[in-house]
GROMACS .gro file of C-alpha atoms in nm:
model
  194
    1UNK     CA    1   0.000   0.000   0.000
    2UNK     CA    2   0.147   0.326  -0.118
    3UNK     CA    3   0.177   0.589   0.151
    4UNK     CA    4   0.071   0.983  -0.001
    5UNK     CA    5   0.230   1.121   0.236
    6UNK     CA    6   0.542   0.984   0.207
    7UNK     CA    7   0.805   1.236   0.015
    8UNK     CA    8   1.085   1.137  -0.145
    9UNK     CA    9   1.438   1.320  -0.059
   10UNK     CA   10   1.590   1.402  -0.385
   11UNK     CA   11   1.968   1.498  -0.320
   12UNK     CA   12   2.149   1.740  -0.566
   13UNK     CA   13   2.487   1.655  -0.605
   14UNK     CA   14   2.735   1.938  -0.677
   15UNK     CA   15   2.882   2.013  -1.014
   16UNK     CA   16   3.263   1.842  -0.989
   17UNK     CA   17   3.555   1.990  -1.160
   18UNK     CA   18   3.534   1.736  -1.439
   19UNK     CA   19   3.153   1.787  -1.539
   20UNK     CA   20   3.299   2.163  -1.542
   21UNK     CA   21   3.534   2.064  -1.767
   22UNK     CA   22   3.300   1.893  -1.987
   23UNK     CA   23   3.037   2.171  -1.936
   24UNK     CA   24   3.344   2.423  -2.096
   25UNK     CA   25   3.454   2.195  -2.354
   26UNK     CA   26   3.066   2.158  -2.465
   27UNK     CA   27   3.020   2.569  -2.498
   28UNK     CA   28   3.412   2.612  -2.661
   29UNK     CA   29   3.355   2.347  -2.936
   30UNK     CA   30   2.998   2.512  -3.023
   31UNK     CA   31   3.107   2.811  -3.034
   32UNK     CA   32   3.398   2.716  -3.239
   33UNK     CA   33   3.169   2.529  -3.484
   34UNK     CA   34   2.932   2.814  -3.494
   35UNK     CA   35   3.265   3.020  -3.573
   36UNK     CA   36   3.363   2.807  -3.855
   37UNK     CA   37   3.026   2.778  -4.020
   38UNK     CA   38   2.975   3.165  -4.056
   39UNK     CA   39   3.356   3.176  -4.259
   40UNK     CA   40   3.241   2.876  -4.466
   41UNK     CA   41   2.894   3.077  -4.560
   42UNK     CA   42   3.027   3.389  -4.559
   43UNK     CA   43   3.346   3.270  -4.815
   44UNK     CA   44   3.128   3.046  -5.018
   45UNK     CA   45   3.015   3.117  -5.330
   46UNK     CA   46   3.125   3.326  -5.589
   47UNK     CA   47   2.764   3.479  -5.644
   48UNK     CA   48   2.887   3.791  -5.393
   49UNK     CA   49   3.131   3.909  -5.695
   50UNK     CA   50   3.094   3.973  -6.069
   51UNK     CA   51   3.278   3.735  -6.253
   52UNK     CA   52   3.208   3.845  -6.564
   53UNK     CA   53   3.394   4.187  -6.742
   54UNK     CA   54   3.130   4.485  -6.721
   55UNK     CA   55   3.119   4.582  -7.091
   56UNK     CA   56   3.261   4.943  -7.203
   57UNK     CA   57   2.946   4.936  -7.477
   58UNK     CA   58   2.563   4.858  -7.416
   59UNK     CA   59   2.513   4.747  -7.812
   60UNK     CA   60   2.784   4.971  -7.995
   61UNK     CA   61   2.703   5.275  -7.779
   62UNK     CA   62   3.052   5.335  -7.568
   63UNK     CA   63   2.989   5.393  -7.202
   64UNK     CA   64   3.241   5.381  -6.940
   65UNK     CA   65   3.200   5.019  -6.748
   66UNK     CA   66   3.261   5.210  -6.443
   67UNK     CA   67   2.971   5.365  -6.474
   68UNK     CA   68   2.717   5.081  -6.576
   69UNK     CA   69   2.870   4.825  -6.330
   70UNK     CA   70   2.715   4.996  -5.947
   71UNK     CA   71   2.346   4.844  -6.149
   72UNK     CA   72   2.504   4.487  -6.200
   73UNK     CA   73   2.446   4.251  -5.979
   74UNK     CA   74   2.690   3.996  -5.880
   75UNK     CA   75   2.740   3.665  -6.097
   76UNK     CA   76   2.921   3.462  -6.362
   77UNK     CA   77   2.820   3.566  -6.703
   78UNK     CA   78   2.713   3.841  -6.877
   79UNK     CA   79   2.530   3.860  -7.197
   80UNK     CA   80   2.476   4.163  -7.427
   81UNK     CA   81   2.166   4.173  -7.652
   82UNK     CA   82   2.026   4.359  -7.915
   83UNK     CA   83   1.696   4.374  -8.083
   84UNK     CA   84   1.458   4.677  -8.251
   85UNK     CA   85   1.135   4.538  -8.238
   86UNK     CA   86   1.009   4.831  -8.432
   87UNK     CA   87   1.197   5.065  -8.648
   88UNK     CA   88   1.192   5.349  -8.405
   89UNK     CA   89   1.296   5.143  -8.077
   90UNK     CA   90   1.620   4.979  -8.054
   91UNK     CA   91   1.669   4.770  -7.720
   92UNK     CA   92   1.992   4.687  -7.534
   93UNK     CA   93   1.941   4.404  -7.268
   94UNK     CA   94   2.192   4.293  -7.012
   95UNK     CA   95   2.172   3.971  -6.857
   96UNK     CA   96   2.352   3.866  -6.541
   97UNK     CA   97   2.358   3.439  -6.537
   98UNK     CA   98   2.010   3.475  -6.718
   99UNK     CA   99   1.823   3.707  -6.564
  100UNK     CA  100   1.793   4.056  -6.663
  101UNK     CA  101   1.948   4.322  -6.505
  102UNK     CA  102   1.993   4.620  -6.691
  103UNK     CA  103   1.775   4.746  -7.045
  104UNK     CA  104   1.859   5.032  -7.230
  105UNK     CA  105   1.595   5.178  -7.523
  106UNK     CA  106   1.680   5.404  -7.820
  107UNK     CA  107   1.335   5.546  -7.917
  108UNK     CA  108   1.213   5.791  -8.170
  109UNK     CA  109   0.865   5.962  -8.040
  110UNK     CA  110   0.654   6.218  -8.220
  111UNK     CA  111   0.733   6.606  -8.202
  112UNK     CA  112   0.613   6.723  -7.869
  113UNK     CA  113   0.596   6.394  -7.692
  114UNK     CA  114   0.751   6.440  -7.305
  115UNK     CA  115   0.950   6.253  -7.088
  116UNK     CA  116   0.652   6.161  -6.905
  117UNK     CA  117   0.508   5.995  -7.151
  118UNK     CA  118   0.798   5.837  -7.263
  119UNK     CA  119   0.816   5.694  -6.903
  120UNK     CA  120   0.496   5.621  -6.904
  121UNK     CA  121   0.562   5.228  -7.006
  122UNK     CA  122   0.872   5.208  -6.750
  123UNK     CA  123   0.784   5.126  -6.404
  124UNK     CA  124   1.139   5.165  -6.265
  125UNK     CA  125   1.060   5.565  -6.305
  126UNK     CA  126   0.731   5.485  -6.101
  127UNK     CA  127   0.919   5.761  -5.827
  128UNK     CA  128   1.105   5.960  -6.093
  129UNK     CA  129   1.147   6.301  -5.995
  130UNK     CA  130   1.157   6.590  -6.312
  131UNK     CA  131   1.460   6.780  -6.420
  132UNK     CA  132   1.480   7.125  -6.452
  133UNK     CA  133   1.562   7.009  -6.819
  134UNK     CA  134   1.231   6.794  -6.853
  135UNK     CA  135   1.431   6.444  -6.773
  136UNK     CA  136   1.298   6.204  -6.576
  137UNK     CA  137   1.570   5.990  -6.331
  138UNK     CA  138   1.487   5.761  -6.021
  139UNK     CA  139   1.758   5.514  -5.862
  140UNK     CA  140   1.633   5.212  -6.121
  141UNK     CA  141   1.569   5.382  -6.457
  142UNK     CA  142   1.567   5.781  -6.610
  143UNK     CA  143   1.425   5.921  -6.957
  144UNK     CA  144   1.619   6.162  -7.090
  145UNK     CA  145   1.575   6.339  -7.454
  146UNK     CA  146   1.886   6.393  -7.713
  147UNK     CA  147   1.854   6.721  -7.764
  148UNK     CA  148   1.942   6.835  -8.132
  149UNK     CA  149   1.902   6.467  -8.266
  150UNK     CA  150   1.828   6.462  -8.657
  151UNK     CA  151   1.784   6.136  -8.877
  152UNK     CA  152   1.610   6.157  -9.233
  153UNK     CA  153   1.435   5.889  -9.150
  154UNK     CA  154   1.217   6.033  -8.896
  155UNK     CA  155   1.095   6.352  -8.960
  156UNK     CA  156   0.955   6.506  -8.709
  157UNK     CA  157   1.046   6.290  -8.465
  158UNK     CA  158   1.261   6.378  -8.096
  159UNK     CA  159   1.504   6.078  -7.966
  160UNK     CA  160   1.511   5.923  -7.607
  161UNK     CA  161   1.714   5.721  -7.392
  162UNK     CA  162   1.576   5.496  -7.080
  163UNK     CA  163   1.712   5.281  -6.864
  164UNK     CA  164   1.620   5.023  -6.682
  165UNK     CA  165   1.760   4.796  -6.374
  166UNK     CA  166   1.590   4.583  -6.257
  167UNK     CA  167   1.737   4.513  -5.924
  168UNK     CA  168   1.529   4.815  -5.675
  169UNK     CA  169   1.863   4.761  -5.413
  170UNK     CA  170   2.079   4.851  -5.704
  171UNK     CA  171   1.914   5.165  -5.743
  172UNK     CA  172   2.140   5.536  -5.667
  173UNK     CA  173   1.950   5.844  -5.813
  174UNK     CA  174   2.300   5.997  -5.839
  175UNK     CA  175   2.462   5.736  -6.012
  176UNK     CA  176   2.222   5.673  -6.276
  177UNK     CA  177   2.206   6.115  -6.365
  178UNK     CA  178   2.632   5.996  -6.446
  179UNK     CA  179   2.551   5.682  -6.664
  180UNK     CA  180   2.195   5.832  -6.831
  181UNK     CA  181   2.384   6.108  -6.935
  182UNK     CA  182   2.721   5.956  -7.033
  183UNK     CA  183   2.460   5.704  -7.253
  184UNK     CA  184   2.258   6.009  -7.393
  185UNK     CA  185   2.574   6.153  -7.510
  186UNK     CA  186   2.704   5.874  -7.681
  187UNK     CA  187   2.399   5.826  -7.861
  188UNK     CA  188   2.416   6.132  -7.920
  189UNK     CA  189   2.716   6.103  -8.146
  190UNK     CA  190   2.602   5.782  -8.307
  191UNK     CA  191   2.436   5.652  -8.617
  192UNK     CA  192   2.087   5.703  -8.460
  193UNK     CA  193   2.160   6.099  -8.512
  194UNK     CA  194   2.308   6.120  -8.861
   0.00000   0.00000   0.00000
């Protein structure tokens, strides 16, 4: 017959110097492992470096790769791309390991036509801010208009630039004024204005 009212003495035995030991040796090797597994993620990889050269021309329009490279992200390869979809619209396309990163346009728009409207079809400029010279620029994309831009074969017609990147934590308002119009002035001076 069990007696409730019976209790049981439970002794605590003290910690001895060797389950001290242990204890230590438990809290130095987990920390040590902890240690060595941060180097090994934070070392591996080569996706926190670009691999690839930054080109020095987005589809035969020079531009310092200084400039393009702060909207690359970080990867293997690079691929340059070219296609004009319309005769007034040439696109450049840069793709980082297969995935787009950065689009440039070349686009001939009717006599009068804005940089708004122009931007209207680019949501990286969704929080463009104006120019005092009528350009639009935001950290991810800008719209800017070659002034004084002539081709015979449109009449009539004004020339823009935008860019695109397509990476939002890429995005530097200041750094995309330098490459939108270092790429404006190039095309400037190209075949698109002769």
């Amino acid at each position: 017959m069990l007696n409730s009212s019976r209790t049981s003495d439970v002794k605590v035995k003290p910690v001895g110097e060797s389950q001290e030991y242990a204890m230590a040796r438990r809290v130095v090797a987990t920390t040590a492992a902890l240690g060595m597994l941060s180097l090994v993620v934070g070392c591996s990889g080569s996706d926190d470096q670009k691999e690839y050269d930054v080109p020095g021309a987005l589809c035969g329009v020079p531009v310092d790769p200084d400039l393009v490279s702060p909207f690359l992200p970080s990867g293997k390869k690079i691929r340059v791309s070219e296609t004009r979809p319309v005769p007034s619209r040439k696109i450049c396309r840069l793709d980082v390991d297969s995935k787009w990163a950065l689009m440039t346009n070349v686009e001939w728009w009717p006599e009068g036509a804005s940089s708004a409207t122009v931007a209207s079809g680019n949501p990286q400029l969704d929080k463009a801010q104006l120019s005092s010279d009528g350009n639009l620029y935001s950290g991810t994309g800008a719209v800017v208009l070659v002034k004084g831009c002539k081709n015979s074969h449109h009449d009539e017609q004004l020339l823009f630039t935008s860019l695109r990147v397509h990476d939002p934590d890429l995005g530097d308002v200041s750094a995309m004024k330098k490459l939108a119009a270092a790429y404006t002035g190039a095309v400037g001076r190209s075949d698109e204005c002769a």
